[in-house]
CSV table of C-alpha atoms and ligand atoms in Angstrom, one decimal:
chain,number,residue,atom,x,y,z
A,1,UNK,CA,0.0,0.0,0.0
A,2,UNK,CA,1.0,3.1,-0.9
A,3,UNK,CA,1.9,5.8,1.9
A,4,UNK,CA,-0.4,8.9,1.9
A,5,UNK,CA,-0.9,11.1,4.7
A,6,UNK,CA,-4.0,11.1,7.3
A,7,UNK,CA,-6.4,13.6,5.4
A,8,UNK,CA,-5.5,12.2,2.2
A,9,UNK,CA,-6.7,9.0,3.9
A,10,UNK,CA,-9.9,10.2,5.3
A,11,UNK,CA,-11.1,11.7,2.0
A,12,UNK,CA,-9.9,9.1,0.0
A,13,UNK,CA,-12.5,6.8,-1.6
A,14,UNK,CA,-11.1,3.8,-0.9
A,15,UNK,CA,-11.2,3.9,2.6
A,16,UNK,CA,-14.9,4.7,3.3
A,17,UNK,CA,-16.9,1.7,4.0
A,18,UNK,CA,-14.9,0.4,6.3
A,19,UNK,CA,-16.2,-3.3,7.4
A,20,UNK,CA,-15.6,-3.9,11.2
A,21,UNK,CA,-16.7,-5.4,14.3
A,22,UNK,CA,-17.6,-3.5,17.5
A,23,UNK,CA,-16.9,-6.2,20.9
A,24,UNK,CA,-16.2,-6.0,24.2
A,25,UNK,CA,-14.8,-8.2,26.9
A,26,UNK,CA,-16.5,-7.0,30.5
A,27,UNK,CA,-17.2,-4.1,29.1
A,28,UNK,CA,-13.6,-2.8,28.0
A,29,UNK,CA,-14.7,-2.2,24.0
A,30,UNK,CA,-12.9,-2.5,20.9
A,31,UNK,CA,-13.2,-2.1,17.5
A,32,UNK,CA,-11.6,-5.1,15.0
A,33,UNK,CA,-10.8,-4.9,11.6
A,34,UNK,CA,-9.8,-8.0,9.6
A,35,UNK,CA,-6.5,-7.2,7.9
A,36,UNK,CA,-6.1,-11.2,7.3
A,37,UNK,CA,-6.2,-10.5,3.4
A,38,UNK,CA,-4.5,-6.7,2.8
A,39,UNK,CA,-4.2,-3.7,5.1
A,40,UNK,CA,-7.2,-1.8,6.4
A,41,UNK,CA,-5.5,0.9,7.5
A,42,UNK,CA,-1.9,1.7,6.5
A,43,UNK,CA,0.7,1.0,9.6
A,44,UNK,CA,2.0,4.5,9.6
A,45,UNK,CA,-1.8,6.1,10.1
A,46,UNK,CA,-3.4,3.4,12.5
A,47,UNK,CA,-2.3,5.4,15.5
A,48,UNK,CA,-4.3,8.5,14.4
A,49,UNK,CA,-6.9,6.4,12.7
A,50,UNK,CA,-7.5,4.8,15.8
A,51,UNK,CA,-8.0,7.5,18.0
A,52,UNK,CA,-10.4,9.0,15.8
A,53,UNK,CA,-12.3,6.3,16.0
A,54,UNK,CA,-12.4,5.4,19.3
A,55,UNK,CA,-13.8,8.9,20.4
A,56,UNK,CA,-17.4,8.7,22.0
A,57,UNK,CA,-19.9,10.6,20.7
A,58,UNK,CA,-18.0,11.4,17.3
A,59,UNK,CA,-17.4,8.4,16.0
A,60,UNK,CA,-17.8,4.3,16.5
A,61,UNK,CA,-16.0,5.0,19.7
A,62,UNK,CA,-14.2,2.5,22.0
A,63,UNK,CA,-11.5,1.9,24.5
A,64,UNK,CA,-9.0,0.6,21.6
A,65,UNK,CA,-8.9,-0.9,18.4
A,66,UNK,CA,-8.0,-4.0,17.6
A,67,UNK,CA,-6.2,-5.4,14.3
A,68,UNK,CA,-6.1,-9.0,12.9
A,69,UNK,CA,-3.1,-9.8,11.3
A,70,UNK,CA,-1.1,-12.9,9.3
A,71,UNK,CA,1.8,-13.4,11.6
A,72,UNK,CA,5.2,-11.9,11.1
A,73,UNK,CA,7.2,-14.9,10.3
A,74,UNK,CA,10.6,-12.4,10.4
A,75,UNK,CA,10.2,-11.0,13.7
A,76,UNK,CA,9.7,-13.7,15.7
A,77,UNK,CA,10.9,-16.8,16.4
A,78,UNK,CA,8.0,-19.7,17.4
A,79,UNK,CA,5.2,-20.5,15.6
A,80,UNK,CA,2.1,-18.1,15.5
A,81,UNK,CA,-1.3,-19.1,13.6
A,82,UNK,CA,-2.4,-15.3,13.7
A,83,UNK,CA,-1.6,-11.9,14.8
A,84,UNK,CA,-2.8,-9.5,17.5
A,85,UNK,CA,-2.0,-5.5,17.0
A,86,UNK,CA,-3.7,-3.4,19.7
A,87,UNK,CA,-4.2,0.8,19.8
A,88,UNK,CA,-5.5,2.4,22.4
A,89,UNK,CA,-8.0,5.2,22.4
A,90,UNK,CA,-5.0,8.0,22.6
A,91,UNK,CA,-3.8,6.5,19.5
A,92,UNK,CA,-0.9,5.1,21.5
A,93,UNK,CA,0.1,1.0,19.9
A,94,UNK,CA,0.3,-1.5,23.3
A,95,UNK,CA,1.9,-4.3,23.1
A,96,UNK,CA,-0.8,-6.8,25.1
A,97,UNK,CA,-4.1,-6.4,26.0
A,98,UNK,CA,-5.9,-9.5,28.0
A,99,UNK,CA,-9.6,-8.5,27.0
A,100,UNK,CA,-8.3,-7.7,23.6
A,101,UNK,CA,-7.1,-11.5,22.6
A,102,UNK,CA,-10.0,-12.7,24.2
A,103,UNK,CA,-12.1,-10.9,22.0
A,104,UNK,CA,-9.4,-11.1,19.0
A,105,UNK,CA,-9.7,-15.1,19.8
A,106,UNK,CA,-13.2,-15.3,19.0
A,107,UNK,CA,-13.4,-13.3,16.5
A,108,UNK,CA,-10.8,-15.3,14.8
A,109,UNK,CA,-13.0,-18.4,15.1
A,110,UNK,CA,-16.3,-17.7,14.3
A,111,UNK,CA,-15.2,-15.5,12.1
A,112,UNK,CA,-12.3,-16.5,9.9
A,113,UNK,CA,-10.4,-19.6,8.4
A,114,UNK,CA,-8.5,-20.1,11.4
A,115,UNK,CA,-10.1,-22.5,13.3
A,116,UNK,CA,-7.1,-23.7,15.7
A,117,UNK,CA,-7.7,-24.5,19.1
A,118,UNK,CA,-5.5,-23.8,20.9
A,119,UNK,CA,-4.9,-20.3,18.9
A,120,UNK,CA,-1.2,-19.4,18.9
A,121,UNK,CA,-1.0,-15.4,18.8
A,122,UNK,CA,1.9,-13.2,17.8
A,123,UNK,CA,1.5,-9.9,20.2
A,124,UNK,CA,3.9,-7.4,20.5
A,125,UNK,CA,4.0,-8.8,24.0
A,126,UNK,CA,5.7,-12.3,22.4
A,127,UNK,CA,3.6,-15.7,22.1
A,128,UNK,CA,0.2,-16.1,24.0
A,129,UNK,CA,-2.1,-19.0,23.3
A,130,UNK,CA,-5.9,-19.1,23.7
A,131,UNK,CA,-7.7,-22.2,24.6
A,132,UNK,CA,-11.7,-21.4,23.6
A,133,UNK,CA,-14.4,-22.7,25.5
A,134,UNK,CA,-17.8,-23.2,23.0
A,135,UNK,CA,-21.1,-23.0,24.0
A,136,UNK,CA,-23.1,-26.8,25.4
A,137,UNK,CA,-25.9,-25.9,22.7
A,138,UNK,CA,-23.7,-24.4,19.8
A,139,UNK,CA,-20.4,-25.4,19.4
A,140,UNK,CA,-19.2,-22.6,17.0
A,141,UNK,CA,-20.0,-19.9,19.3
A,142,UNK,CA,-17.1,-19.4,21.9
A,143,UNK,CA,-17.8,-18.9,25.1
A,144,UNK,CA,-15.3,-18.4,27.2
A,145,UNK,CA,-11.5,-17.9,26.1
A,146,UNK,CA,-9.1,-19.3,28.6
A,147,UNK,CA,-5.2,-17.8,27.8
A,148,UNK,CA,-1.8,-18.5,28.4
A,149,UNK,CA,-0.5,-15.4,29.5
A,150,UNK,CA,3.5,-15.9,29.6
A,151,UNK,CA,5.7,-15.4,32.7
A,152,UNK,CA,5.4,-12.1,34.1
A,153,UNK,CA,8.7,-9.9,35.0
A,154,UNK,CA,9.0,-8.2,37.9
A,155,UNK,CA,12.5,-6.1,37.7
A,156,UNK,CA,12.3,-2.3,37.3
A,157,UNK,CA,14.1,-2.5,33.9
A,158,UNK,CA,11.2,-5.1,31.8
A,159,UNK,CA,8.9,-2.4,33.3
A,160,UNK,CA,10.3,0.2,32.5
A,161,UNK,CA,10.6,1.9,35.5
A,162,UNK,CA,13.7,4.4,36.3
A,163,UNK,CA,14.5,6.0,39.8
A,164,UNK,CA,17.6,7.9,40.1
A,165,UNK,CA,19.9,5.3,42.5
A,166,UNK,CA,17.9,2.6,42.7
A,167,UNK,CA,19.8,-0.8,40.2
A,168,UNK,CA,17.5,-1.5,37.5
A,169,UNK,CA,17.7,-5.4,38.5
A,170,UNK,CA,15.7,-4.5,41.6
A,171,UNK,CA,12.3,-5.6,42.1
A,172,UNK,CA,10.1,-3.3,42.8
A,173,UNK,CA,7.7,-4.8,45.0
A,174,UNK,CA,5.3,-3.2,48.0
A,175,UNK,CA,7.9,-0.3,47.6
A,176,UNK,CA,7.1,3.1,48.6
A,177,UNK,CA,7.2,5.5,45.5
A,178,UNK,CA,7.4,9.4,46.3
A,179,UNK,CA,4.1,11.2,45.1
A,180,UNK,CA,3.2,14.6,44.4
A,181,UNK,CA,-0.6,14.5,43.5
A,182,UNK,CA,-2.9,16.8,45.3
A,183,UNK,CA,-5.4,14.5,46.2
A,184,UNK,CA,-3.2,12.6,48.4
A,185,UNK,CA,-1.4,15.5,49.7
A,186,UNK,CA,-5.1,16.7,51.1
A,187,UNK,CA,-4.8,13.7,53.0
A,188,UNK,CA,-1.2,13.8,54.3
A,189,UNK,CA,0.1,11.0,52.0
A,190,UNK,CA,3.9,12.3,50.0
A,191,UNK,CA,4.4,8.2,48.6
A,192,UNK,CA,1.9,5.1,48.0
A,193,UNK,CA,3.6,1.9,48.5
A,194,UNK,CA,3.0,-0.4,45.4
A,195,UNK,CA,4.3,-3.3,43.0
A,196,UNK,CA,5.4,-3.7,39.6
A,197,UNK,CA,4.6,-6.4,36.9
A,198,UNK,CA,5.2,-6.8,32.7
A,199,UNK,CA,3.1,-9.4,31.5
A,200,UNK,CA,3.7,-7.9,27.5
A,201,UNK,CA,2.7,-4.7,29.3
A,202,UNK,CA,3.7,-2.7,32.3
A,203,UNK,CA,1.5,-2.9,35.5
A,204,UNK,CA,1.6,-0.7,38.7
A,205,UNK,CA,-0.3,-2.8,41.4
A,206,UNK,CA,-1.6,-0.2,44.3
A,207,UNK,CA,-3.5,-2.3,47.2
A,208,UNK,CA,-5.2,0.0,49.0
A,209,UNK,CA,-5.0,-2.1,52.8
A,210,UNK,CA,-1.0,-1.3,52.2
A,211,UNK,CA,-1.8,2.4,51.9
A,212,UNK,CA,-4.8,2.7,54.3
A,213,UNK,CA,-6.9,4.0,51.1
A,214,UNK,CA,-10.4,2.7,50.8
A,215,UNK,CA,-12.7,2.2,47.7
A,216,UNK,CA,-14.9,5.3,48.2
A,217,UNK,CA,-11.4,7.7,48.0
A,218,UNK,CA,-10.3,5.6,44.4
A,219,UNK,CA,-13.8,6.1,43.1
A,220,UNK,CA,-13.6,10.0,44.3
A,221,UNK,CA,-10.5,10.7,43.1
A,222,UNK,CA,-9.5,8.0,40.1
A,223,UNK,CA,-9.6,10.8,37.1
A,224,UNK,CA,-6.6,12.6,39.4
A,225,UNK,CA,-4.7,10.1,40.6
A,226,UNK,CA,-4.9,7.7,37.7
A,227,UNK,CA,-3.8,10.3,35.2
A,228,UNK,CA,-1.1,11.5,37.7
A,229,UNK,CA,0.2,7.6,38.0
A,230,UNK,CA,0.0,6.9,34.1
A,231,UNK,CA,2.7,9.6,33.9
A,232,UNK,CA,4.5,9.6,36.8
A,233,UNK,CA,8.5,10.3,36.0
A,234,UNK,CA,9.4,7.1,37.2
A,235,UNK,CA,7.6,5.2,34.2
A,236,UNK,CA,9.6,6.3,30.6
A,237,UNK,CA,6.7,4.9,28.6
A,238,UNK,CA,3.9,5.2,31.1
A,239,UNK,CA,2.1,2.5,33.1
A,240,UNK,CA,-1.4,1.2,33.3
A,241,UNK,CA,-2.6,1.5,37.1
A,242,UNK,CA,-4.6,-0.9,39.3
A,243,UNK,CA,-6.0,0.0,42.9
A,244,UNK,CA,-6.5,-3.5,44.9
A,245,UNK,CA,-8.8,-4.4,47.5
A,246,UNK,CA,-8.2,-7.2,48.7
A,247,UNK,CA,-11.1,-9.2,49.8
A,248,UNK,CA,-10.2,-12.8,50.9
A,249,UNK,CA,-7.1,-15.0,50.2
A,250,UNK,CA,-9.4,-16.1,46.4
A,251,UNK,CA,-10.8,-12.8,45.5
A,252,UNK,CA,-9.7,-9.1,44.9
A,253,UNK,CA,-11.2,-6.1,44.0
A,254,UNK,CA,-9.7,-4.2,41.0
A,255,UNK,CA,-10.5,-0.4,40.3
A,256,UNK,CA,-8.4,0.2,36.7
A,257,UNK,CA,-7.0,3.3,34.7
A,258,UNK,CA,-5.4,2.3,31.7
A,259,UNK,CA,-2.2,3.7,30.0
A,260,UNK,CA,-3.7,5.6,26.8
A,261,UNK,CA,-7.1,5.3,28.0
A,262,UNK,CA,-8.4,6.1,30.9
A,263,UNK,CA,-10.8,4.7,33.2
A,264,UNK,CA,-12.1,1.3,31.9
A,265,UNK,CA,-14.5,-1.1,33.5
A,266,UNK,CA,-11.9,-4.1,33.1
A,267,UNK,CA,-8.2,-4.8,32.1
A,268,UNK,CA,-7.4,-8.3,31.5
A,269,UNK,CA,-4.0,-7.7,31.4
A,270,UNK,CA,-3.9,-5.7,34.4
A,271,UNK,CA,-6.0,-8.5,36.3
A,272,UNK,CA,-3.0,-10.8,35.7
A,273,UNK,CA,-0.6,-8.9,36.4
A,274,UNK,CA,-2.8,-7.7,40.0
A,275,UNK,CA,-3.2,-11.5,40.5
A,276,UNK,CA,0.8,-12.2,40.6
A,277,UNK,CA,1.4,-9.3,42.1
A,278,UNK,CA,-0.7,-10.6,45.1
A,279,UNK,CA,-0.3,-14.2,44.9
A,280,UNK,CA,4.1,-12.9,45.2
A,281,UNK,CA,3.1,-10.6,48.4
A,282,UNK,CA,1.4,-13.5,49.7
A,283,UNK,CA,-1.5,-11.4,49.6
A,284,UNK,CA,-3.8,-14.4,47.9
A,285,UNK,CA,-3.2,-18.1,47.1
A,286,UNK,CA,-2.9,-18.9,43.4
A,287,UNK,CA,-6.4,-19.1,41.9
A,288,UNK,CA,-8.1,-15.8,42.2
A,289,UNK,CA,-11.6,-14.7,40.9
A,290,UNK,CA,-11.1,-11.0,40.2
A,291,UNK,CA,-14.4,-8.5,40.8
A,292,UNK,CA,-14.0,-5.4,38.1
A,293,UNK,CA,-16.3,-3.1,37.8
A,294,UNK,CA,-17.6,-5.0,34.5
A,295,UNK,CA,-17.4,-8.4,35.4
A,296,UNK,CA,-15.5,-10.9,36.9
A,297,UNK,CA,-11.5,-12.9,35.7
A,298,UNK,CA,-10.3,-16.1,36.8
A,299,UNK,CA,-6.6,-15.7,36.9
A,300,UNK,CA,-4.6,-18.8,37.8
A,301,UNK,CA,-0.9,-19.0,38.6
A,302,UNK,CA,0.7,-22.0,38.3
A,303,UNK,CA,5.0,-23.4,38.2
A,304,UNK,CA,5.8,-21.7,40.8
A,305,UNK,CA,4.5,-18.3,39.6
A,306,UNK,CA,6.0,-18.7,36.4
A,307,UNK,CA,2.9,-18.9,34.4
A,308,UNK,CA,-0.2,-17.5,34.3
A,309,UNK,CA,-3.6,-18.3,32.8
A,310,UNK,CA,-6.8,-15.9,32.2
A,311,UNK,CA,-9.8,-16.9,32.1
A,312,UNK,CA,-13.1,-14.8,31.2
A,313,UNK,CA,-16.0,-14.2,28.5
A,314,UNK,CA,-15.9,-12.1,24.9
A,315,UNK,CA,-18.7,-10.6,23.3
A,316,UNK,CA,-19.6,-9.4,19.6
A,317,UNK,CA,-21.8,-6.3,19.7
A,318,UNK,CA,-22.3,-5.4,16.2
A,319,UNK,CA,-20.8,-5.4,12.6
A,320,UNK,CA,-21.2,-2.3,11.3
A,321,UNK,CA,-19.4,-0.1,8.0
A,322,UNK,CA,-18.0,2.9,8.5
A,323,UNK,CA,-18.7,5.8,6.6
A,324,UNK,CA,-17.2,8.4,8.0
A,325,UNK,CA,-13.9,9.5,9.3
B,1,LIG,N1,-7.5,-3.3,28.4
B,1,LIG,C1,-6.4,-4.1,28.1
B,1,LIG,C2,-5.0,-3.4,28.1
B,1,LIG,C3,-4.9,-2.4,26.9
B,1,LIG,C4,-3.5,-1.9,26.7
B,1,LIG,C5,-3.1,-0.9,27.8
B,1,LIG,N2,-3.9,0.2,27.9
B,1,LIG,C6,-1.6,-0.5,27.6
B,1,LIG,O1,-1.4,0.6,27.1
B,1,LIG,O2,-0.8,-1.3,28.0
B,1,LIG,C7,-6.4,-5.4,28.8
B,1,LIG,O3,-7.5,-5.9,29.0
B,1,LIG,O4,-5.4,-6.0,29.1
């Protein structure tokens, strides 16, 4: 495909019409395009084509969109049967997105050629593999999508995460991080004490019984204090932000705000990495039905914390075309 540049691409014929799929996995919504055959959208524009897209109100609007893809047979090296490309609502590519493959995973079945089970998935995250779950009555429609969601890194540098005199090697676990956000200042708090986790993507893990925070403060105050977190200088390419409350040893409570978008009702990948994160504190055993605010995760750890499995729903919402930029 030829390169053109963004308004060139919105006026241009050839890309009205657009065929897509609108889905969502506990409520966290994305839009899929089929790029099995050619490109929808060329690379160098998805970011900007994405985040027109995903705005509410203007357009289809979503928390991401979501592109499926032949695998890259240069850049990686294990065997992929498809390929998962994720954009947030900023515009902003991430490498993994837990709600995404589910949703990516079914749509793949019922919905293409590629009728593999498992699924192997190229991410920019490296190799995850879904295992779908169909439906007693009809066996084509996919239920549930259980995923393999690769061993999770812990040290500040798979995070990123940079702090001046602190080795890079260091885990950065239940460790106070200086804060200057004026929410918690009103209450007398200069550092929250939390975790980190890369599970494809970086995770910052906050439980609020470690920082004598409650749900009611998150709720009040999440549009502040996520943004402020998302960009805090200690994270070079942002971070994705979970607040914990921890419930029993088998069940936590996650309140999200996700790197490049915002506040969602759910993030898959964030519940796994929330999940190990806990289970490593000895905060909860190793199975651990997660509560979001759109639904609930089984996360399971298993090998010694080495790997991790999601499990959890996807739903199609509508195809639709799209007409207009
Ligand atoms: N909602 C997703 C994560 C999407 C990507 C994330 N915002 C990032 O930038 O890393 C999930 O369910 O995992």
């Amino acid at each position: 495909m030829e390169s053109i540049g963004f308004n060139e691409f919105m006026k241009s014929k050839k890309y009205i019409n657009l065929e897509f799929t609108k889905m969502h996995a506990l409520g966290n919504d994305y839009i899929v395009f089929n790029e099995l055959d050619s490109l929808v959208v060329p690379e160098e524009l998805k970011g900007e084509f994405s985040n027109k897209i995903c705005k509410r109100g203007f357009s289809v609007g979503a928390d991401g969109v979501i592109f499926v893809q032949k695998p890259s047979k240069i850049e990686i090296d294990y065997d992929a049967d498809v390929r998962f490309r994720i954009f947030n609502s900023d515009g902003s590519e991430a490498e993994m997105c837990g709600n995404g493959i589910r949703c990516f995973s079914k749509y793949v079945h019922e919905r293409t050629d590629f009728k593999n089970n498992p699924l192997r998935v190229q991410s920019e995250g490296g190799l995850r593999i879904s295992e779908m779950e169909f439906d007693e009555s009809n066996k084509d429609f996919v239920k549930n999508v259980r995923v393999y969601m690769g061993n999770p890194k812990y040290a500040m540098k798979d995070i990123p995460m940079a702090i001046e005199n602190i080795a890079e090697d260091l885990e950065f676990m239940n460790l106070e991080l200086p804060v200057n956000c004026e929410c918690l200042k009103k209450i007398g708090k200069e550092a929250l004490k939390l975790s980190v986790a890369n599970v494809g993507n970086p995770h910052a893990v906050i439980i609020l019984q470690e920082n004598n925070l409650d749900v009611e403060f998150i709720r009040k105050n999440l549009n502040e204090l996520g943004g402020y977190m998302e960009c805090h200088p200690a994270f070079p390419e942002k971070i994705n932000v979970h607040f914990i409350n921890l419930i029993n040893e088998n069940e936590i409570q996650i309140i999200t705000w996700e790197r490049g978008a915002g506040y969602t009702t759910a993030c898959g990948t964030g519940t796994t990495s929330s999940v190990a994160v806990c289970e490593k504190l000895s905060k909860t055993g190793c199975k651990v039905l997660a509560h979001l605010d759109g639904g609930d995760l089984e996360i399971e750890i298993v090998n010694n914390g080495n790997d991790v499995y999601m499990k959890g729903g996807a739903e199609i919402s509508y195809d639709g075309i799209l007409k207009n930029l």
